Coordinates of N, CA and C in Angstrom, one line a residue:
M211 N 1.1 -1.2 -0.2 CA 0.0 0.2 -0.5 C 0.8 1.3 0.2
H212 N 0.4 2.1 -0.9 CA 1.2 3.3 -1.2 C 1.0 4.3 0.1
R213 N 1.9 4.9 0.9 CA 1.4 6.1 1.9 C 2.4 7.4 1.2
P214 N 0.8 8.2 1.4 CA 1.8 9.8 1.1 C 2.8 10.1 2.0
S215 N 3.6 10.2 1.2 CA 4.7 11.3 2.1 C 4.3 12.0 2.9
P216 N 5.0 12.4 4.1 CA 4.7 13.3 4.7 C 4.7 15.3 4.5
T217 N 3.8 15.6 5.1 CA 3.8 17.1 4.4 C 5.1 17.9 5.5
P218 N 5.9 18.0 4.5 CA 7.2 18.8 5.4 C 6.6 20.5 5.8
T219 N 7.7 20.5 7.1 CA 7.4 21.2 7.5 C 7.6 22.5 7.2
P220 N 6.8 24.0 7.0 CA 7.2 25.1 6.2 C 8.2 26.0 6.7
T221 N 9.3 26.2 6.4 CA 9.8 27.0 6.9 C 9.7 28.6 7.3
P222 N 9.4 28.8 8.7 CA 9.6 30.1 8.4 C 10.0 31.2 7.7
T223 N 9.2 32.2 7.3 CA 9.8 33.5 6.6 C 11.4 33.8 8.1
P224 N 12.4 34.6 8.1 CA 12.9 35.3 8.4 C 12.4 36.5 8.8
T225 N 12.3 36.9 9.7 CA 12.2 38.5 10.4 C 13.2 39.3 11.6
P226 N 12.9 40.4 11.2 CA 14.0 40.8 12.6 C 13.8 40.5 14.1
R227 N 14.7 40.5 15.1 CA 14.6 40.3 16.2 C 14.1 41.7 16.7
P228 N 13.2 42.1 17.6 CA 13.2 43.7 18.1 C 13.7 43.4 19.4
A229 N 14.7 44.5 19.5 CA 14.7 44.9 21.1 C 14.3 44.5 22.6
P230 N 14.2 44.3 23.0 CA 13.1 43.8 24.5 C 12.7 44.9 25.1
W231 N 13.2 45.9 24.7 CA 12.7 47.3 25.5 C 12.0 48.3 24.9
T232 N 11.9 47.5 23.1 CA 10.9 48.6 22.9 C 10.7 47.6 21.4
P233 N 9.2 48.1 21.1 CA 9.0 47.0 19.6 C 9.3 47.9 18.4
T234 N 9.4 48.9 18.4 CA 10.1 50.2 17.2 C 11.4 49.8 16.8
R235 N 11.7 49.8 15.8 CA 13.1 49.9 15.0 C 14.0 50.3 15.6
L236 N 15.7 50.2 16.6 CA 16.1 51.3 16.8 C 17.0 51.3 15.9
T237 N 17.6 53.0 16.1 CA 18.2 54.0 15.5 C 18.8 54.4 16.1
A238 N 19.7 55.1 15.1 CA 21.0 55.8 15.7 C 21.1 57.3 16.3
V239 N 21.4 58.0 17.3 CA 21.8 59.3 17.7 C 22.5 59.6 17.0
K240 N 23.5 59.1 16.3 CA 24.5 59.6 15.2 C 24.6 58.6 14.0
P241 N 23.8 59.6 12.8 CA 23.9 58.2 11.9 C 25.2 57.9 10.9
G242 N 26.0 57.0 10.6 CA 27.2 56.9 9.7 C 28.1 56.9 11.3
E243 N 27.9 56.5 12.0 CA 28.5 56.3 13.3 C 28.7 55.2 14.0
P244 N 29.6 54.3 14.0 CA 29.9 53.1 15.0 C 29.1 52.9 16.7
I245 N 28.0 52.4 16.8 CA 27.8 52.3 18.2 C 28.1 52.0 19.1
R246 N 28.6 52.4 20.4 CA 29.7 51.7 21.6 C 28.9 51.2 22.4
N247 N 27.6 52.4 23.1 CA 26.6 52.2 24.4 C 25.1 52.7 23.9
L248 N 24.5 51.9 24.6 CA 23.0 51.5 24.2 C 22.3 53.1 24.5
T249 N 23.4 54.1 25.1 CA 22.7 55.4 24.9 C 23.2 56.0 23.9
E250 N 23.3 55.4 22.9 CA 23.4 56.1 21.3 C 22.6 55.5 20.1
L251 N 21.0 54.7 21.2 CA 20.5 54.1 20.2 C 18.7 55.4 20.6
I252 N 18.2 55.0 19.7 CA 16.8 55.5 20.3 C 15.8 54.8 19.4
P253 N 15.4 54.0 20.7 CA 15.3 54.7 22.3 C 16.7 54.4 22.9
P254 N 16.8 54.4 24.1 CA 17.8 54.2 24.4 C 17.3 53.0 25.6
A255 N 18.3 52.0 26.0 CA 18.0 51.4 26.8 C 17.4 52.1 28.5
P256 N 16.9 51.2 29.0 CA 16.5 51.7 30.3 C 18.0 51.7 31.0
D257 N 18.0 52.3 32.2 CA 18.9 52.5 32.6 C 19.4 51.2 33.8
K258 N 21.3 51.3 33.7 CA 21.0 49.6 34.7 C 21.4 49.0 33.4
S259 N 21.2 49.0 32.3 CA 21.4 48.4 31.2 C 22.3 47.6 30.5
I260 N 23.0 47.3 30.5 CA 24.3 46.6 29.6 C 24.0 45.6 28.3
A261 N 25.1 45.2 27.5 CA 24.5 44.5 26.6 C 26.3 43.9 26.5
L262 N 26.1 42.4 26.4 CA 27.1 41.7 26.4 C 27.3 41.0 24.9
T263 N 27.9 41.3 24.4 CA 28.2 40.7 22.6 C 28.9 39.7 22.6
I264 N 28.9 39.0 21.5 CA 30.0 37.7 22.0 C 30.4 37.4 20.2
D265 N 31.6 37.9 19.8 CA 32.3 37.7 18.1 C 32.5 36.2 17.9
D266 N 32.4 36.4 16.7 CA 33.7 34.8 15.9 C 32.6 33.6 16.0
G267 N 31.6 33.2 17.1 CA 31.0 31.8 16.9 C 30.3 31.8 15.5
P268 N 29.8 30.7 15.5 CA 29.4 29.6 16.8 C 30.6 28.9 16.7
S269 N 31.2 27.9 18.0 CA 32.1 27.5 17.9 C 31.6 26.3 18.4
P270 N 31.9 24.7 17.7 CA 31.0 23.7 18.8 C 31.9 22.9 19.7
Q271 N 32.5 24.0 20.2 CA 33.9 23.6 21.6 C 33.3 24.7 22.7
W272 N 33.3 26.3 22.3 CA 32.4 27.1 23.4 C 31.4 27.5 23.2
T273 N 30.9 27.8 22.2 CA 29.3 28.6 22.4 C 28.6 27.6 22.8
P274 N 28.3 26.0 22.8 CA 27.5 25.5 23.5 C 27.9 25.8 25.2
K275 N 29.1 26.4 26.0 CA 29.3 26.5 27.4 C 29.1 27.5 27.5
V276 N 29.1 28.4 26.4 CA 28.7 30.1 26.9 C 27.7 30.1 27.1
L277 N 26.5 29.3 25.9 CA 24.9 29.7 26.0 C 24.7 28.6 27.4
D278 N 25.2 27.6 27.7 CA 24.6 26.9 29.1 C 24.8 28.3 30.3
L279 N 25.8 28.8 30.3 CA 26.6 30.1 31.1 C 25.3 31.1 31.3
L280 N 24.2 31.2 30.6 CA 24.0 32.6 30.4 C 22.9 31.9 30.2
A281 N 22.1 30.8 30.1 CA 20.8 30.4 30.4 C 20.7 30.0 31.9
E282 N 21.5 29.4 33.2 CA 22.0 29.1 34.2 C 21.4 31.0 34.7
H283 N 21.8 31.8 34.2 CA 21.5 33.3 35.1 C 20.7 33.8 34.4
Q284 N 20.1 33.4 32.7 CA 19.1 33.8 32.2 C 19.3 35.4 31.7
V285 N 20.6 34.7 31.3 CA 20.8 36.3 30.6 C 20.3 36.2 29.0
R286 N 20.6 37.1 28.2 CA 20.2 37.4 26.9 C 21.4 38.4 26.5
A287 N 22.1 37.5 25.2 CA 23.3 38.2 24.6 C 23.0 38.7 23.3
T288 N 23.9 38.8 22.4 CA 23.8 39.7 20.9 C 25.1 38.4 20.7
F289 N 24.3 37.9 19.7 CA 25.9 37.0 19.3 C 26.6 37.7 17.2
F290 N 27.4 38.1 17.2 CA 28.0 38.5 16.2 C 28.3 37.5 15.3
I291 N 27.7 36.5 15.0 CA 28.8 35.1 13.8 C 29.0 35.4 12.5
I292 N 29.9 34.5 12.4 CA 30.2 34.4 10.8 C 30.0 33.5 10.5
G293 N 29.4 34.3 9.1 CA 28.7 33.3 8.2 C 29.1 32.0 7.8
A294 N 30.5 31.8 7.8 CA 30.9 30.5 6.9 C 31.0 29.5 8.2
Q295 N 30.8 30.4 9.8 CA 30.6 29.6 11.5 C 29.0 29.2 10.8
V296 N 27.9 30.0 10.3 CA 26.8 29.8 10.2 C 26.4 28.3 9.7
K297 N 27.2 28.2 8.1 CA 27.1 27.5 7.4 C 27.6 26.3 7.9
E298 N 28.6 26.3 8.7 CA 28.8 24.6 8.8 C 28.1 23.9 10.2
Y299 N 28.0 25.0 11.3 CA 27.0 24.6 12.4 C 25.9 25.2 12.2
P300 N 24.5 25.0 11.3 CA 23.2 25.2 11.5 C 22.6 25.1 12.8
K301 N 23.1 24.2 13.2 CA 21.8 23.2 14.7 C 22.3 24.5 15.6
L302 N 23.5 24.8 15.5 CA 23.9 25.6 16.7 C 23.8 26.8 16.3
T303 N 24.0 27.3 15.6 CA 23.1 28.7 15.1 C 21.3 28.6 15.4
Q304 N 20.8 27.9 15.1 CA 19.7 27.5 15.1 C 19.2 27.8 16.9
R305 N 20.7 27.2 18.0 CA 20.0 26.8 19.2 C 20.2 28.3 19.8
I306 N 21.2 29.3 19.4 CA 21.5 30.2 19.2 C 20.2 31.1 19.3
A307 N 19.7 31.4 18.8 CA 18.2 32.0 18.3 C 17.3 31.4 19.0
A308 N 17.0 30.3 19.0 CA 16.0 29.3 19.9 C 16.4 29.9 21.0
A309 N 17.5 30.4 22.0 CA 17.4 30.8 23.4 C 16.7 32.2 24.0
G310 N 16.5 33.4 22.4 CA 16.6 34.1 22.6 C 17.3 35.4 22.5
H311 N 18.5 34.7 22.4 CA 19.5 36.1 21.5 C 19.3 36.6 20.8
Q312 N 20.0 38.0 20.3 CA 19.7 38.4 19.2 C 20.7 38.0 18.5
I313 N 20.8 38.1 16.9 CA 21.4 37.4 16.4 C 21.9 39.0 15.4
C314 N 22.9 38.8 14.8 CA 23.5 40.0 13.9 C 24.9 39.1 13.1
N315 N 25.2 40.6 12.1 CA 26.0 40.1 11.1 C 27.7 40.3 11.3
H316 N 28.8 39.4 11.5 CA 30.1 39.8 11.3 C 31.0 38.7 10.3
T317 N 30.0 39.3 8.8 CA 30.9 39.1 7.5 C 31.1 37.5 7.5
M318 N 31.0 37.3 6.5 CA 31.3 35.6 5.6 C 32.5 34.8 6.4
T319 N 33.3 36.0 6.5 CA 34.9 34.7 6.8 C 35.5 36.0 7.5
H320 N 35.5 36.7 7.9 CA 35.6 37.6 9.2 C 37.2 38.0 8.4
P321 N 37.2 38.5 7.2 CA 38.8 39.2 6.7 C 39.5 40.2 7.5
L322 N 40.6 40.2 7.8 CA 41.7 41.2 8.1 C 41.6 42.4 7.8
S323 N 42.0 43.6 8.1 CA 42.1 45.2 7.1 C 41.0 45.0 6.5
F324 N 39.7 44.6 7.3 CA 38.0 45.1 6.3 C 37.9 46.3 5.9
D325 N 38.7 47.7 6.9 CA 38.4 48.6 5.7 C 39.0 49.0 4.7
D326 N 40.0 47.8 4.1 CA 40.7 48.3 2.6 C 40.3 47.9 1.8
L327 N 38.9 46.4 1.8 CA 38.9 45.8 1.5 C 37.9 46.7 0.2
S328 N 38.0 46.1 -0.8 CA 37.4 46.8 -2.1 C 35.6 47.0 -1.7
T329 N 34.8 47.6 -2.8 CA 33.0 47.9 -1.9 C 32.3 46.3 -2.6
K330 N 32.5 45.7 -3.6 CA 32.8 44.6 -4.3 C 32.5 43.7 -3.5
T331 N 34.0 43.4 -2.4 CA 34.2 42.4 -1.6 C 33.8 42.4 -0.1
L332 N 33.1 43.6 -0.7 CA 32.9 44.5 1.2 C 30.5 43.7 0.9
R333 N 30.4 43.7 0.1 CA 29.1 43.4 -0.7 C 28.8 42.1 -0.6
K334 N 30.0 41.5 -1.1 CA 30.0 40.1 -1.2 C 30.3 39.4 0.4
E335 N 30.8 40.0 1.5 CA 31.1 39.2 2.6 C 30.3 39.6 3.2
I336 N 29.1 40.9 3.2 CA 28.5 41.4 3.9 C 27.1 40.6 3.8
G337 N 27.3 40.6 2.4 CA 25.9 40.5 2.1 C 25.0 38.9 2.0
E338 N 26.4 38.1 1.5 CA 26.6 36.1 2.0 C 26.3 36.4 3.1
A339 N 26.9 37.3 3.8 CA 26.5 36.5 5.7 C 24.7 37.2 6.0
H340 N 24.7 38.3 5.9 CA 22.8 38.3 5.9 C 22.0 37.4 5.2
D341 N 22.2 36.8 4.0 CA 21.5 35.8 3.6 C 21.7 34.8 4.2
R342 N 22.6 34.0 4.5 CA 23.1 32.8 5.1 C 22.5 32.9 7.0
I343 N 22.8 33.6 7.5 CA 22.7 33.8 8.8 C 20.8 34.0 8.8
A344 N 20.3 34.6 8.0 CA 18.8 34.8 8.2 C 17.7 32.9 8.0
Q345 N 18.2 33.3 6.5 CA 18.2 31.7 6.1 C 18.1 30.4 7.2
I346 N 19.1 30.4 7.8 CA 19.6 29.3 9.4 C 19.2 29.6 10.5
S347 N 18.9 30.9 11.2 CA 19.0 31.4 11.7 C 17.2 31.8 12.2
G348 N 16.9 31.6 11.5 CA 15.1 32.7 11.2 C 15.4 34.1 11.7
V349 N 16.6 34.6 11.5 CA 16.3 36.3 12.5 C 17.2 37.4 11.2
V350 N 16.6 37.8 10.6 CA 17.3 38.8 9.8 C 17.8 40.2 10.7
P351 N 19.6 40.0 10.4 CA 20.2 40.5 11.1 C 19.6 42.1 11.6
L352 N 19.9 42.8 12.2 CA 19.8 44.2 12.5 C 21.1 45.0 13.0
F353 N 21.8 44.3 12.9 CA 23.0 44.7 13.4 C 24.3 44.7 12.7
F354 N 25.9 45.4 12.9 CA 26.3 44.7 12.3 C 27.9 44.8 12.4
R355 N 29.1 44.0 13.2 CA 30.0 44.3 14.1 C 30.8 44.3 12.4
A356 N 32.3 45.2 12.3 CA 33.4 44.9 11.3 C 34.0 44.5 12.1
P357 N 34.9 43.4 11.4 CA 35.8 42.3 12.1 C 37.2 43.4 12.5
G358 N 37.6 43.7 14.0 CA 38.3 44.2 14.9 C 38.0 45.9 14.5
G359 N 36.5 45.7 14.0 CA 36.1 47.5 14.5 C 37.0 47.8 13.3
A360 N 37.0 47.2 12.2 CA 37.5 48.8 11.3 C 36.5 49.3 9.8
W361 N 36.5 49.9 10.4 CA 35.3 51.0 9.6 C 35.6 51.7 8.7
S362 N 35.0 51.9 7.7 CA 35.3 52.9 6.0 C 34.2 53.2 6.1
P363 N 34.6 54.6 5.0 CA 33.0 54.9 4.8 C 32.2 53.9 3.4
Q364 N 33.2 53.1 2.7 CA 32.5 51.9 2.1 C 31.8 51.1 2.7
V365 N 31.9 50.7 4.0 CA 31.5 49.6 5.0 C 30.7 50.2 5.6
M366 N 30.2 51.4 6.0 CA 29.0 52.1 7.0 C 28.1 52.5 5.8
E367 N 28.5 52.1 3.9 CA 28.2 52.0 3.0 C 26.9 51.0 2.8
V368 N 28.0 49.7 2.8 CA 27.2 48.6 3.0 C 26.3 48.2 3.6
V369 N 27.1 48.8 5.0 CA 25.7 48.0 6.3 C 24.5 49.0 6.0
G370 N 24.2 50.3 5.7 CA 23.6 50.7 5.3 C 22.5 50.1 4.7
E371 N 23.1 49.6 3.2 CA 22.3 48.6 2.0 C 21.4 47.8 2.7
H372 N 21.9 47.2 3.9 CA 20.8 46.2 4.2 C 20.0 46.6 5.7
G373 N 20.5 48.4 5.9 CA 19.2 48.3 7.0 C 20.2 47.8 8.6
M374 N 20.8 48.0 8.3 CA 22.0 47.2 9.6 C 22.7 48.2 10.1
L375 N 22.6 48.7 11.5 CA 23.0 49.5 12.2 C 24.6 49.2 12.4
P376 N 25.9 50.1 12.5 CA 27.0 49.7 13.1 C 27.4 49.4 14.2
I377 N 27.3 48.4 15.1 CA 27.9 48.1 16.2 C 29.6 47.8 16.8
D378 N 30.2 48.8 17.6 CA 31.4 49.0 17.8 C 31.1 48.7 19.4
W379 N 31.9 48.7 20.1 CA 31.9 48.8 21.7 C 32.8 49.5 22.9
A380 N 32.3 49.2 23.9 CA 32.7 50.4 25.0 C 33.9 49.6 26.5
V381 N 33.9 48.0 25.8 CA 34.8 47.5 27.0 C 34.8 46.8 26.1
D382 N 36.2 46.4 25.7 CA 37.0 45.2 25.7 C 38.0 44.6 26.6
P383 N 37.8 43.2 26.8 CA 39.1 43.1 28.0 C 40.2 42.6 26.9
R384 N 40.3 42.2 25.5 CA 40.7 41.7 24.6 C 41.1 40.4 25.0
D385 N 40.1 39.7 24.9 CA 40.1 38.4 25.5 C 40.7 37.2 24.5
W386 N 40.4 37.9 23.0 CA 41.0 36.6 22.1 C 42.3 36.4 22.1
A387 N 42.5 37.3 23.0 CA 44.3 37.3 23.3 C 44.8 37.0 24.7
R388 N 43.7 36.3 25.2 CA 44.4 35.3 26.1 C 45.3 35.6 26.7
P389 N 45.1 36.9 27.7 CA 45.7 37.7 28.3 C 45.5 37.4 30.2
G390 N 44.5 36.2 30.4 CA 44.3 35.2 31.8 C 43.0 36.4 32.1
V391 N 42.4 34.7 32.9 CA 41.2 34.9 33.3 C 40.9 36.2 33.8
A392 N 41.7 36.7 35.1 CA 41.8 37.7 36.1 C 42.1 39.0 35.2
R393 N 42.5 39.3 34.6 CA 42.7 40.3 33.3 C 41.0 40.5 32.2
I394 N 40.9 39.3 32.1 CA 39.6 39.4 31.3 C 38.3 40.3 32.3
R395 N 38.5 39.3 33.8 CA 37.5 39.4 34.6 C 37.5 40.8 35.1
K396 N 38.9 41.4 35.5 CA 38.9 43.1 35.8 C 38.1 43.7 34.6
T397 N 38.9 43.7 33.6 CA 38.1 45.1 32.5 C 36.7 44.7 32.4
L398 N 36.2 43.8 32.6 CA 34.5 43.3 32.3 C 33.6 44.4 33.8
M399 N 34.0 43.7 34.8 CA 34.3 44.7 35.7 C 33.5 46.1 35.9
G400 N 34.6 46.5 35.3 CA 34.4 47.7 35.3 C 33.9 48.9 34.1
C401 N 32.8 48.0 33.6 CA 31.8 48.3 33.3 C 30.8 49.0 33.2
A402 N 30.5 50.2 33.1 CA 29.3 51.3 33.5 C 27.4 51.2 33.0
S403 N 26.9 51.8 33.6 CA 25.6 51.0 32.5 C 25.3 52.0 31.4
G404 N 25.1 51.4 30.7 CA 24.7 52.2 29.1 C 26.0 51.3 27.6
N405 N 26.8 51.1 28.4 CA 28.4 49.8 28.1 C 28.2 48.9 27.2
I406 N 28.4 48.6 25.9 CA 28.4 47.2 25.4 C 29.7 46.9 25.2
L407 N 29.6 46.0 26.0 CA 30.4 44.5 26.2 C 31.3 43.9 24.7
L408 N 32.6 43.4 25.1 CA 32.9 42.8 23.9 C 33.8 41.3 24.3
V409 N 33.6 40.1 24.1 CA 34.0 38.4 24.6 C 33.8 38.0 22.9
H410 N 34.2 36.7 22.9 CA 34.6 35.8 22.2 C 33.8 34.5 22.3
D411 N 33.2 33.8 21.1 CA 33.4 32.4 21.9 C 33.8 32.1 20.6
G412 N 34.3 31.9 19.7 CA 35.2 31.7 18.2 C 36.1 31.9 18.4
G413 N 36.9 31.5 17.1 CA 38.5 32.2 17.3 C 39.6 31.5 17.2
G414 N 39.8 30.5 18.2 CA 40.6 30.4 19.3 C 40.0 29.6 20.9
D415 N 41.1 29.2 21.1 CA 40.7 28.7 23.0 C 39.8 29.9 23.7
R416 N 38.9 29.8 24.3 CA 37.6 30.8 25.3 C 38.0 30.6 26.3
S417 N 38.5 29.4 26.9 CA 38.4 28.6 27.8 C 38.6 30.1 29.3
Q418 N 39.4 31.1 29.0 CA 39.7 32.4 29.8 C 38.4 33.0 29.9
T419 N 37.9 33.2 28.8 CA 36.8 34.1 28.4 C 34.9 33.1 29.2
V420 N 35.2 31.8 29.3 CA 34.1 31.5 30.3 C 34.2 31.3 31.3
K421 N 35.8 31.0 31.5 CA 35.8 30.7 33.2 C 35.7 32.7 33.9
A422 N 36.4 33.6 32.8 CA 35.9 35.0 33.4 C 34.2 35.1 33.8
L423 N 33.3 35.0 33.0 CA 31.8 34.8 32.3 C 31.4 34.1 33.7
K424 N 31.9 33.1 34.1 CA 31.2 32.6 35.4 C 31.1 32.9 36.3
D425 N 32.1 34.4 36.7 CA 32.4 35.1 37.5 C 32.1 35.8 37.2
V426 N 32.0 37.0 36.5 CA 31.5 38.7 35.2 C 30.3 38.3 35.8
V427 N 29.5 37.4 35.3 CA 27.5 37.6 34.7 C 27.1 37.8 36.2
P428 N 27.2 36.6 37.3 CA 26.4 36.3 38.2 C 27.4 38.0 39.0
K429 N 27.9 38.4 39.5 CA 28.2 39.6 40.1 C 27.8 40.8 39.3
L430 N 27.4 41.2 38.0 CA 27.8 42.1 37.8 C 25.8 42.0 37.8
K431 N 24.9 41.2 38.1 CA 23.5 41.1 38.3 C 23.5 41.8 39.5
K432 N 24.2 41.0 40.3 CA 24.4 41.0 42.1 C 24.6 43.1 42.3
R433 N 25.2 43.5 41.3 CA 25.4 44.9 41.4 C 24.1 46.2 40.9
G434 N 23.6 45.0 40.5 CA 22.4 45.3 39.9 C 21.7 46.1 38.2
M435 N 22.7 45.3 37.4 CA 22.8 45.4 35.8 C 22.4 44.5 35.3
T436 N 21.8 45.0 34.5 CA 20.6 44.0 33.5 C 21.0 43.9 32.1
F437 N 21.3 42.3 32.0 CA 21.8 42.5 31.2 C 21.1 42.2 30.0
V438 N 21.3 43.0 28.6 CA 19.7 43.0 27.5 C 20.4 42.6 26.4
P439 N 20.1 42.2 25.4 CA 20.7 41.7 24.1 C 19.9 43.1 23.2
L440 N 20.5 43.9 22.1 CA 20.3 44.9 21.4 C 18.8 44.5 20.2

C-alpha cells in the first residue's frame, strides 16, 4: 500500500528580532558612526542596562558552554556570528536563536584589514553573511560589527544598504589574546550602565573567557546591572 509522503514543515520566513525594551526598530543618535553604548540608540535602553556581545562563533567547543552559562543566569546576549561558521554549524546557530539571543552579522569569513577591502568584496562579505544567517537562524540581522572594529565610509555604506546599524563596543578585555582570566574579569567588571561589552566564543581557545564570565555575570547582576540584547 502506498503511503503519502509526510507534509514537510514549512520554513518560517526570517524576521528581524526587536530589542526587548521597544517594539520599534532602533535607530542611531549619530547616523553613520559606530555605536559603542546603548545611550547612542533611539530609544535608549533603560538605566542600568548593559549589552554583552559575543563574536566569532558559533564554535562547537565554546558556544555551547557560553549558552549554558547564559541560560543558568537567565541572561540574553547579542551574538555577532560569522557566515562560514553558520554554514558549518547550522544547528548550533539555531540553538542560539531559539534561546532568545540577538543574532547579528559579523561578515562571511572575518577578513582582516576589513576597511581596506573593495566595495565589491564588502558587498559579498556582508551580503552573503546576511542571507546565510537569516536563512539558517530565522532572524534577519539588524546589526553589523566590522572585524577588528575596522570601519570605513564604504563599510558604512554597505551596512546601510542592508538596513543594519554599525555596532562597536565600550568595554574590551581583549580576551581573544588570552590575557588571563583575572585581566578579562577585571576589565568586564569595570563596565558602567549603558556600555556594550565585547567577548568572543570563537576564533580560538576561549576557556579564559568562559571562566571569567562564570564569575562576572552573576556579580554584575548582583550589582544591579541588567543584561539586554540589542
